[in-house]
CSV table of C-alpha atoms and ligand atoms in Angstrom, one decimal:
chain,number,residue,atom,x,y,z
A,213,MET,CA,11.7,8.5,-25.6
A,214,ASP,CA,10.7,10.6,-28.5
A,215,ASP,CA,8.3,10.4,-31.4
A,216,GLN,CA,10.7,8.2,-33.4
A,217,GLN,CA,10.9,5.6,-30.7
A,218,ILE,CA,7.2,5.7,-30.0
A,219,THR,CA,6.4,5.2,-33.7
A,220,ILE,CA,8.9,2.4,-34.1
A,221,ALA,CA,7.4,0.6,-31.0
A,222,ARG,CA,3.8,1.3,-32.1
A,223,ILE,CA,4.4,-0.2,-35.6
A,224,TYR,CA,6.1,-3.3,-34.1
A,225,LEU,CA,3.7,-3.9,-31.2
A,226,VAL,CA,0.3,-3.0,-32.6
A,227,GLY,CA,0.8,-2.3,-36.3
A,228,SER,CA,0.8,1.0,-38.2
A,229,SER,CA,-3.1,1.2,-37.8
A,230,GLY,CA,-2.9,0.4,-34.1
A,231,ARG,CA,-2.8,2.6,-31.0
A,232,LEU,CA,-0.7,2.4,-27.9
A,233,SER,CA,-2.3,3.3,-24.6
A,234,MET,CA,-0.5,6.7,-24.6
A,235,ASP,CA,-2.1,7.4,-28.0
A,236,ASN,CA,-5.5,7.2,-26.3
A,237,MET,CA,-4.7,9.8,-23.6
A,238,PRO,CA,-6.8,12.9,-23.9
A,239,TYR,CA,-4.0,15.4,-23.4
A,240,ARG,CA,-0.9,15.6,-25.7
A,241,GLY,CA,1.7,18.4,-25.6
A,242,ALA,CA,5.3,19.1,-26.6
A,243,VAL,CA,8.1,19.8,-24.1
A,244,GLN,CA,11.2,21.9,-24.7
A,245,ILE,CA,14.1,20.6,-22.7
A,246,GLN,CA,16.6,23.0,-21.1
A,247,SER,CA,20.1,22.7,-19.9
A,248,VAL,CA,23.2,24.9,-19.2
A,249,THR,CA,26.9,24.6,-19.0
A,250,GLU,CA,28.6,23.9,-15.7
A,251,GLU,CA,31.4,26.5,-16.3
A,252,ASP,CA,28.9,29.3,-17.2
A,253,PRO,CA,25.3,28.6,-16.3
A,254,SER,CA,24.2,31.6,-18.5
A,255,ILE,CA,25.2,29.6,-21.6
A,256,PRO,CA,22.5,27.2,-22.8
A,257,LEU,CA,23.0,23.6,-23.9
A,258,TYR,CA,20.6,22.0,-26.4
A,259,VAL,CA,21.3,18.3,-25.9
A,260,SER,CA,21.0,17.1,-22.4
A,261,ASP,CA,21.6,14.0,-20.2
A,262,SER,CA,19.1,12.2,-18.0
A,263,ALA,CA,20.4,13.7,-14.8
A,264,ASN,CA,19.7,17.4,-15.6
A,265,THR,CA,16.5,16.7,-17.4
A,266,ALA,CA,15.1,14.6,-14.5
A,267,THR,CA,16.3,17.4,-12.2
A,268,SER,CA,14.1,19.8,-14.3
A,269,MET,CA,11.0,17.6,-13.8
A,270,ALA,CA,11.8,16.8,-10.1
A,271,THR,CA,12.7,20.4,-9.0
A,272,GLY,CA,11.7,22.9,-11.6
A,273,GLY,CA,15.4,23.9,-11.9
A,274,ILE,CA,17.6,24.1,-14.9
A,275,THR,CA,21.1,22.6,-14.4
A,276,SER,CA,24.1,21.1,-16.2
A,277,PRO,CA,24.5,17.5,-17.4
A,278,THR,CA,25.3,14.8,-14.8
A,279,ARG,CA,24.0,16.9,-11.9
A,280,ILE,CA,21.4,15.4,-9.6
A,281,SER,CA,19.1,18.0,-8.2
A,282,THR,CA,21.8,20.5,-7.6
A,283,THR,CA,22.5,23.9,-9.3
A,284,ALA,CA,25.1,24.3,-12.1
A,285,GLY,CA,28.3,26.0,-11.0
A,286,THR,CA,27.2,26.7,-7.4
A,287,ASP,CA,26.2,23.2,-6.3
A,288,GLN,CA,23.2,24.3,-4.2
A,289,THR,CA,20.5,21.8,-3.3
A,290,LEU,CA,17.3,22.0,-5.4
A,291,VAL,CA,14.2,20.9,-3.4
A,292,THR,CA,12.4,17.9,-5.1
A,293,ILE,CA,8.7,17.3,-5.5
A,294,MET,CA,9.2,14.2,-3.4
A,295,GLU,CA,10.6,16.3,-0.5
A,296,MET,CA,7.8,18.8,-0.8
A,297,ALA,CA,5.1,16.1,-0.9
A,298,ARG,CA,6.7,14.3,2.1
A,299,GLY,CA,6.9,17.6,4.0
A,300,SER,CA,3.1,17.9,3.6
A,301,GLY,CA,2.5,14.4,4.9
A,302,MET,CA,2.0,12.8,1.4
A,303,GLN,CA,3.3,9.4,0.3
A,304,THR,CA,6.0,9.0,-2.3
A,305,GLY,CA,7.5,6.3,-4.5
A,306,ILE,CA,10.0,5.5,-7.2
A,307,VAL,CA,9.7,2.6,-9.6
A,308,THR,CA,12.3,2.1,-12.3
A,309,THR,CA,13.8,-0.6,-14.5
A,310,ALA,CA,17.2,1.1,-14.0
A,311,SER,CA,19.4,1.0,-10.9
A,312,LEU,CA,17.6,3.1,-8.3
A,313,THR,CA,20.8,5.1,-8.2
A,314,ASP,CA,20.6,6.0,-11.9
A,315,ALA,CA,20.1,9.5,-13.1
A,316,THR,CA,16.3,9.7,-13.2
A,317,PRO,CA,15.4,8.0,-9.9
A,318,ALA,CA,18.4,9.7,-8.2
A,319,SER,CA,17.1,13.2,-9.2
A,320,PHE,CA,13.8,12.5,-7.5
A,321,GLY,CA,15.4,11.1,-4.3
A,322,ALA,CA,18.9,12.6,-3.8
A,323,HIS,CA,21.2,15.6,-4.3
A,324,ILE,CA,24.8,15.3,-5.6
A,325,ASN,CA,27.1,17.0,-8.0
A,326,GLN,CA,27.7,14.0,-10.3
A,327,ARG,CA,25.5,11.1,-11.2
A,328,THR,CA,28.4,8.6,-11.2
A,329,CYS,CA,28.5,8.8,-7.4
A,330,GLN,CA,26.1,5.9,-7.0
A,331,GLY,CA,27.6,4.2,-4.0
A,332,PRO,CA,30.2,4.9,-1.2
A,333,GLU,CA,33.0,3.3,-3.3
A,334,ASN,CA,32.1,5.4,-6.4
A,335,MET,CA,32.7,8.9,-4.9
A,336,VAL,CA,36.1,9.8,-6.5
A,337,GLY,CA,38.2,8.6,-9.4
A,338,LEU,CA,37.2,7.0,-12.7
A,339,GLN,CA,33.7,5.6,-12.5
A,340,ARG,CA,31.6,3.7,-15.0
A,341,LEU,CA,28.8,5.4,-16.9
A,342,GLY,CA,27.3,3.4,-19.8
A,343,GLY,CA,30.1,2.1,-21.8
A,344,ARG,CA,32.7,4.7,-20.7
A,345,GLU,CA,34.5,5.9,-17.6
A,346,VAL,CA,34.0,9.4,-16.2
A,347,MET,CA,36.4,11.3,-13.9
A,348,THR,CA,34.4,11.8,-10.7
A,349,ASP,CA,34.8,13.9,-7.6
A,350,CYS,CA,32.0,14.0,-5.1
A,351,SER,CA,34.4,14.2,-2.2
A,352,HIS,CA,32.6,17.1,-0.5
A,353,TYR,CA,29.5,14.8,-0.3
A,354,LEU,CA,31.3,12.1,1.6
A,355,LYS,CA,29.9,11.6,5.1
A,356,ARG,CA,33.4,12.0,6.6
A,357,ASN,CA,33.4,15.4,5.1
A,358,GLY,CA,30.1,16.3,6.6
A,359,GLY,CA,28.1,15.4,3.5
A,360,PRO,CA,25.0,13.2,3.0
A,361,GLY,CA,27.0,10.5,1.2
A,362,SER,CA,26.5,8.8,-2.1
A,363,ILE,CA,23.2,8.3,-4.0
A,364,SER,CA,22.5,4.9,-2.5
A,365,GLU,CA,23.3,6.2,1.0
A,366,GLN,CA,20.9,9.1,0.5
A,367,LEU,CA,18.1,6.8,-0.7
A,368,ALA,CA,18.7,4.5,2.2
A,369,ALA,CA,18.4,7.4,4.6
A,370,SER,CA,15.3,8.8,2.8
A,371,SER,CA,11.7,8.8,3.8
A,372,ILE,CA,10.5,7.7,0.3
A,373,ASP,CA,7.9,4.9,1.0
A,374,ILE,CA,8.5,2.8,-2.1
A,375,LEU,CA,11.8,2.2,-3.9
A,376,LEU,CA,11.6,-0.6,-6.6
A,377,GLY,CA,14.3,-1.2,-9.2
A,378,GLY,CA,17.8,-2.4,-9.7
A,379,GLY,CA,21.1,-1.4,-8.2
A,380,SER,CA,22.0,-3.9,-5.5
A,381,GLU,CA,25.7,-3.5,-6.3
A,382,PHE,CA,25.5,0.1,-4.9
A,383,PHE,CA,23.4,-0.9,-1.8
A,384,ASP,CA,25.7,-3.9,-1.0
A,385,GLN,CA,28.7,-1.7,-0.6
A,386,ALA,CA,30.1,-1.1,2.9
A,387,SER,CA,28.8,2.0,4.6
A,388,GLU,CA,31.4,4.7,4.5
A,389,GLN,CA,31.5,5.4,8.3
A,390,GLU,CA,30.6,1.9,9.6
A,391,PRO,CA,32.5,-0.6,7.4
A,392,SER,CA,30.9,-3.6,9.2
A,393,MET,CA,27.5,-2.4,7.8
A,394,THR,CA,26.3,-2.2,4.2
A,395,VAL,CA,24.2,0.6,2.7
A,396,SER,CA,21.2,-1.9,2.6
A,397,ASP,CA,21.8,-2.6,6.4
A,398,ALA,CA,21.5,1.2,6.9
A,399,ALA,CA,18.3,1.2,4.9
A,400,ARG,CA,16.9,-1.6,7.1
A,401,LEU,CA,17.7,0.4,10.2
A,402,ASN,CA,15.8,3.3,8.6
A,403,GLY,CA,12.7,1.1,8.4
A,404,TYR,CA,13.0,-0.4,4.9
A,405,GLN,CA,11.9,-3.9,4.3
A,406,ILE,CA,14.3,-5.2,1.5
A,407,VAL,CA,13.1,-7.6,-1.2
A,408,ARG,CA,15.3,-9.0,-3.9
A,409,SER,CA,13.1,-11.3,-6.0
A,410,THR,CA,9.7,-11.2,-7.7
A,411,THR,CA,8.5,-13.9,-5.2
A,412,GLU,CA,9.6,-11.8,-2.2
A,413,LEU,CA,7.9,-8.7,-3.8
A,414,LEU,CA,4.6,-10.5,-4.3
A,415,GLU,CA,4.7,-11.9,-0.7
A,416,LEU,CA,5.2,-8.5,1.0
A,417,ASP,CA,2.5,-7.8,3.5
A,418,ALA,CA,3.9,-5.7,6.3
A,419,ASP,CA,3.1,-2.0,6.3
A,420,SER,CA,6.6,-0.7,6.0
A,421,LYS,CA,8.7,1.2,3.6
A,422,ILE,CA,10.0,-1.1,0.9
A,423,LEU,CA,13.3,-1.2,-1.0
A,424,GLY,CA,13.3,-3.7,-3.9
A,425,LEU,CA,16.6,-4.5,-5.5
A,426,PHE,CA,16.1,-6.9,-8.4
A,427,ALA,CA,19.4,-6.8,-10.2
A,428,PRO,CA,23.0,-5.6,-9.6
A,429,SER,CA,22.4,-2.6,-11.8
A,430,THR,CA,19.9,-2.1,-14.7
A,431,LEU,CA,17.1,-4.7,-14.9
A,432,PRO,CA,17.3,-7.1,-17.9
A,433,VAL,CA,15.1,-6.0,-20.8
A,434,ARG,CA,12.2,-7.9,-22.2
A,435,LEU,CA,13.1,-8.1,-25.9
A,436,GLN,CA,16.2,-8.5,-28.0
A,437,GLY,CA,16.8,-9.0,-31.7
A,438,GLU,CA,16.4,-12.5,-33.0
A,439,GLY,CA,19.7,-14.3,-32.5
A,440,ASN,CA,20.7,-11.2,-30.4
A,441,ALA,CA,20.9,-9.1,-33.6
A,442,VAL,CA,21.6,-5.3,-33.3
A,443,ALA,CA,22.1,-2.4,-35.7
A,444,VAL,CA,25.4,-2.6,-37.6
A,445,LYS,CA,27.5,-0.5,-39.9
A,446,ILE,CA,26.4,-1.1,-43.5
A,447,GLU,CA,29.1,-3.1,-45.4
A,448,ARG,CA,30.4,-2.4,-48.8
A,449,VAL,CA,31.7,-5.2,-51.0
A,450,SER,CA,33.7,-4.0,-54.1
A,451,GLY,CA,32.1,-0.6,-53.5
A,452,GLU,CA,28.6,-1.9,-53.5
A,453,VAL,CA,26.3,-1.6,-50.4
A,454,VAL,CA,25.3,-4.8,-48.7
A,455,LEU,CA,22.3,-4.3,-46.4
A,456,PRO,CA,22.2,-6.2,-43.1
A,457,GLU,CA,19.8,-9.2,-42.9
A,458,PRO,CA,16.4,-8.3,-41.5
A,459,PHE,CA,15.4,-9.7,-38.1
A,460,SER,CA,12.4,-9.9,-35.8
A,461,CYS,CA,12.3,-9.3,-32.0
A,462,ALA,CA,12.5,-12.2,-29.6
A,463,PRO,CA,12.2,-12.7,-25.8
A,464,ASN,CA,15.4,-12.0,-23.9
A,465,PRO,CA,16.1,-15.1,-21.8
A,466,ALA,CA,17.8,-13.0,-19.1
A,467,PHE,CA,14.4,-11.2,-18.5
A,468,ASP,CA,12.9,-14.4,-17.0
A,469,GLY,CA,12.2,-13.9,-13.3
A,470,THR,CA,12.6,-10.1,-13.4
A,471,PRO,CA,9.5,-8.3,-12.1
A,472,ASP,CA,8.1,-6.3,-15.0
A,473,LEU,CA,7.3,-2.6,-14.8
A,474,GLY,CA,3.5,-3.2,-14.7
A,475,THR,CA,3.8,-5.6,-11.7
A,476,MET,CA,6.0,-3.1,-9.8
A,477,THR,CA,3.6,-0.3,-10.6
A,478,GLU,CA,0.6,-2.3,-9.4
A,479,ILE,CA,2.3,-3.2,-6.2
A,480,ALA,CA,3.3,0.4,-5.6
A,481,LEU,CA,-0.2,1.7,-6.2
A,482,GLU,CA,-1.7,-1.0,-3.9
A,483,ARG,CA,0.6,-0.1,-1.0
A,484,PHE,CA,-0.4,3.6,-0.9
A,485,ASP,CA,-3.1,4.6,1.6
A,486,ARG,CA,-5.9,5.9,-0.6
A,487,SER,CA,-7.0,8.4,2.0
A,488,LYS,CA,-3.8,10.4,1.4
A,489,SER,CA,-2.2,12.0,-1.7
A,490,PHE,CA,0.9,10.5,-3.3
A,491,VAL,CA,3.6,11.1,-5.9
A,492,LEU,CA,4.8,8.1,-7.8
A,493,MET,CA,7.6,8.3,-10.5
A,494,ILE,CA,7.6,5.3,-12.8
A,495,GLU,CA,10.5,4.9,-15.3
A,496,SER,CA,11.0,2.5,-18.2
A,497,ALA,CA,14.7,3.4,-18.3
A,498,SER,CA,16.0,1.1,-21.0
A,499,ILE,CA,14.1,2.7,-23.9
A,500,ASP,CA,17.1,5.1,-23.7
A,501,LYS,CA,19.8,2.6,-22.6
A,502,GLN,CA,19.0,0.2,-25.5
A,503,SER,CA,19.1,3.1,-28.0
A,504,HIS,CA,22.6,3.9,-26.8
A,505,ALA,CA,23.5,0.3,-27.5
A,506,ARG,CA,21.7,0.4,-31.0
A,507,ARG,CA,19.3,-2.4,-29.9
A,508,PRO,CA,16.0,-1.5,-31.5
A,509,CYS,CA,14.1,-4.6,-30.2
A,510,GLY,CA,15.3,-3.8,-26.7
A,511,SER,CA,13.8,-0.3,-26.9
A,512,ILE,CA,10.6,-1.7,-28.4
A,513,GLY,CA,10.1,-4.1,-25.5
A,514,GLU,CA,10.7,-1.3,-22.9
A,515,VAL,CA,8.1,0.9,-24.6
A,516,GLU,CA,5.8,-2.1,-24.3
A,517,GLN,CA,6.6,-2.3,-20.5
A,518,LEU,CA,5.9,1.5,-20.2
A,519,ASN,CA,2.5,0.9,-22.0
A,520,GLU,CA,1.6,-1.8,-19.6
A,521,ALA,CA,2.5,0.3,-16.5
A,522,LEU,CA,0.4,3.1,-18.0
A,523,ASP,CA,-2.6,0.8,-18.4
A,524,ILE,CA,-2.4,0.0,-14.7
A,525,ALA,CA,-2.1,3.7,-13.8
A,526,ILE,CA,-5.1,4.6,-16.0
A,527,GLN,CA,-7.2,1.9,-14.5
A,528,TYR,CA,-6.3,3.3,-11.1
A,529,ALA,CA,-7.1,6.8,-12.2
A,530,GLN,CA,-10.5,5.7,-13.5
A,531,VAL,CA,-11.4,4.3,-10.1
A,532,ASN,CA,-9.7,7.2,-8.2
A,533,PRO,CA,-10.7,10.2,-10.4
A,534,GLU,CA,-8.6,12.8,-8.5
A,535,THR,CA,-5.4,11.1,-9.9
A,536,LEU,CA,-3.4,12.9,-12.6
A,537,VAL,CA,-1.3,10.6,-14.8
A,538,LEU,CA,1.4,12.3,-16.9
A,539,VAL,CA,3.6,10.4,-19.4
A,540,THR,CA,6.8,12.1,-20.7
A,541,ALA,CA,10.4,11.6,-21.5
A,542,ASP,CA,13.6,13.2,-20.4
A,543,HIS,CA,15.1,13.8,-23.8
A,544,SER,CA,15.1,12.5,-27.4
A,545,HIS,CA,17.5,9.8,-28.7
A,546,ALA,CA,19.5,8.5,-31.7
A,547,ALA,CA,17.0,6.0,-33.2
A,548,GLN,CA,15.4,7.1,-36.5
A,549,LEU,CA,12.7,5.2,-38.4
A,550,SER,CA,14.2,5.2,-41.9
A,551,SER,CA,13.7,3.5,-45.2
A,552,PRO,CA,14.4,-0.3,-45.1
A,553,ASP,CA,16.8,0.1,-48.0
A,554,GLY,CA,19.1,2.2,-45.8
A,555,GLY,CA,18.3,5.4,-47.7
A,556,LEU,CA,20.0,3.7,-50.7
A,557,LEU,CA,20.3,6.2,-53.6
A,558,SER,CA,22.4,3.9,-55.7
A,559,GLN,CA,24.3,0.7,-55.1
A,560,ASN,CA,27.1,2.9,-53.7
A,561,PHE,CA,25.4,5.3,-51.1
A,562,ALA,CA,23.6,4.4,-47.9
A,563,SER,CA,23.4,5.5,-44.3
A,564,PRO,CA,26.8,6.2,-42.7
A,565,GLY,CA,25.4,5.2,-39.3
A,566,HIS,CA,24.5,1.9,-37.7
A,567,PHE,CA,21.4,0.3,-39.3
A,568,ALA,CA,18.9,-2.5,-38.7
A,569,ARG,CA,16.1,-3.9,-40.7
A,570,ILE,CA,13.2,-5.1,-38.5
A,571,ARG,CA,10.7,-7.6,-39.8
A,572,THR,CA,7.3,-6.4,-38.4
A,573,PRO,CA,4.5,-8.8,-37.3
A,574,GLU,CA,2.2,-7.1,-39.8
A,575,GLY,CA,4.5,-8.2,-42.6
A,576,GLY,CA,6.5,-5.0,-43.3
A,577,LEU,CA,10.2,-4.1,-43.1
A,578,MET,CA,11.2,-1.2,-41.0
A,579,GLY,CA,14.6,0.5,-41.1
A,580,VAL,CA,16.0,1.8,-37.9
A,581,ASN,CA,19.1,4.1,-38.2
A,582,TYR,CA,21.5,5.3,-35.5
A,583,ALA,CA,23.9,8.0,-36.6
A,584,THR,CA,24.9,10.3,-33.7
A,585,ASN,CA,28.3,8.7,-33.2
A,586,ASP,CA,30.4,6.2,-35.2
A,587,SER,CA,32.1,4.8,-32.0
A,588,PRO,CA,31.7,1.1,-31.7
A,589,LEU,CA,30.5,1.7,-28.1
A,590,ALA,CA,27.5,3.9,-28.1
A,591,GLU,CA,25.1,6.5,-29.6
A,592,TYR,CA,24.1,9.6,-27.8
A,593,HIS,CA,21.0,11.7,-27.0
A,594,THR,CA,19.5,14.2,-29.4
A,595,GLY,CA,17.9,17.6,-28.7
A,596,SER,CA,14.4,17.4,-30.1
A,597,GLN,CA,11.3,18.5,-28.2
A,598,ILE,CA,9.7,15.5,-26.5
A,599,PRO,CA,6.1,14.5,-26.0
A,600,ILE,CA,3.9,14.7,-22.9
A,601,TYR,CA,0.6,13.0,-22.4
A,602,GLY,CA,-2.0,13.4,-19.6
A,603,PHE,CA,-5.1,11.8,-18.1
A,604,GLY,CA,-7.1,13.3,-15.3
A,605,GLU,CA,-9.6,15.9,-14.4
A,606,GLU,CA,-7.4,18.9,-15.1
A,607,VAL,CA,-5.8,18.0,-18.4
A,608,ASP,CA,-8.1,20.4,-20.3
A,609,MET,CA,-6.2,23.2,-18.6
A,610,LEU,CA,-2.7,22.0,-19.6
A,611,PRO,CA,-0.9,23.9,-22.3
A,612,SER,CA,0.0,22.3,-25.6
A,613,PHE,CA,3.6,23.5,-25.4
A,614,LEU,CA,5.6,23.8,-22.2
A,615,LEU,CA,9.1,24.0,-20.8
A,616,GLN,CA,10.3,20.8,-19.1
A,617,LYS,CA,10.6,22.6,-15.7
A,618,GLU,CA,6.9,23.4,-16.0
A,619,ILE,CA,6.1,19.7,-15.5
A,620,PHE,CA,7.2,20.3,-11.9
A,621,SER,CA,4.9,23.3,-11.6
A,622,ILE,CA,1.9,21.1,-12.9
A,623,MET,CA,2.6,18.5,-10.1
A,624,VAL,CA,3.0,21.2,-7.4
A,625,GLU,CA,-0.3,22.8,-8.4
A,626,LYS,CA,-2.1,19.4,-8.6
A,627,LEU,CA,-0.9,18.5,-5.1
A,628,GLY,CA,-1.7,21.9,-3.6
A,629,LEU,CA,1.9,22.4,-2.6
A,630,VAL,CA,3.6,25.8,-2.6
A,631,GLU,CA,6.7,26.4,-4.7
B,95,ZN,ZN1,20.8,8.0,-22.2
């Protein structure tokens, strides 16, 4: 989530004179992301993936793409803020619209050399990642080789109090060492109450750890283009540019019944014992995923979900003034707010990327351009600085520019932990 995506969502959701909740937060800074190559960790990379950037925030370490809280090249464990908080008797939680085994939640709750190792059956060979397949080898993390197992197995064995998101396909796999048992059975033995629907989530009352699995993988998103429209390559007929038809955003029918991010956030906050400190990581994951898929309305709806979760967090912080709320992103992305004529210089020249024209509720036309990759499959991340926003007593002390790993240091200091 970067300034382009926030601006596109703001214009669509509240109009160009409107404000999102994050726009009203008293602290606003810029964050430089950092990454290195796996082959030589002294060589920097300027465009990152969600695994290594989440690792920076969760551990304060800089690592290579696809690594989950482990060091580049040497594969050493990086201690997470969740482990430090837990070690000091604090409560912890992860809420996400992705699979709980996806890069961001995994970096806060597990350690492994490749993000694709989401379940016991995904530890070696070609594994799915977005629209492609990635050669994967996490064999030294297999339990039979003395390792802690895949990401779902590590989460099932963890002491994180609240885990809410998608990813049942990785928790319903057979446990590596006890084939008669699934990973979710192992989670139950480790004290997790498992819920799989909004109704079950709302009916929870027992004071136990909870594992919510609300979809096989990523949760369905709230919005889609009218008629399921997405950004497309600009056509040329007899050499002349033909711009795509404008469209508005519409509800995604598949979202019905999915717990929204605000509801999951509210339930997580209610379950924490207010006499003790806690760390809660809340992720609106498909701002990114819908940008890979060139679905501008999808990203807009997920910024709206983030905004609603933020409203709940701010209300909580107003009643509990020792709370620090930080909003940030892992990296920037492909979507650009561009001219609705596609940058048309004459009838013959327009954007070479994928392009959408969005009809806004305030009566305008917004161009959204994607041009990092001309593959029919997907766009990729970009390397811009990203925003950070804050609400809480100490935000006056926060710097206006920081390195991504310093977000970890801010949390450590806030919680009174020692790095
Ligand atoms: Zn991504």
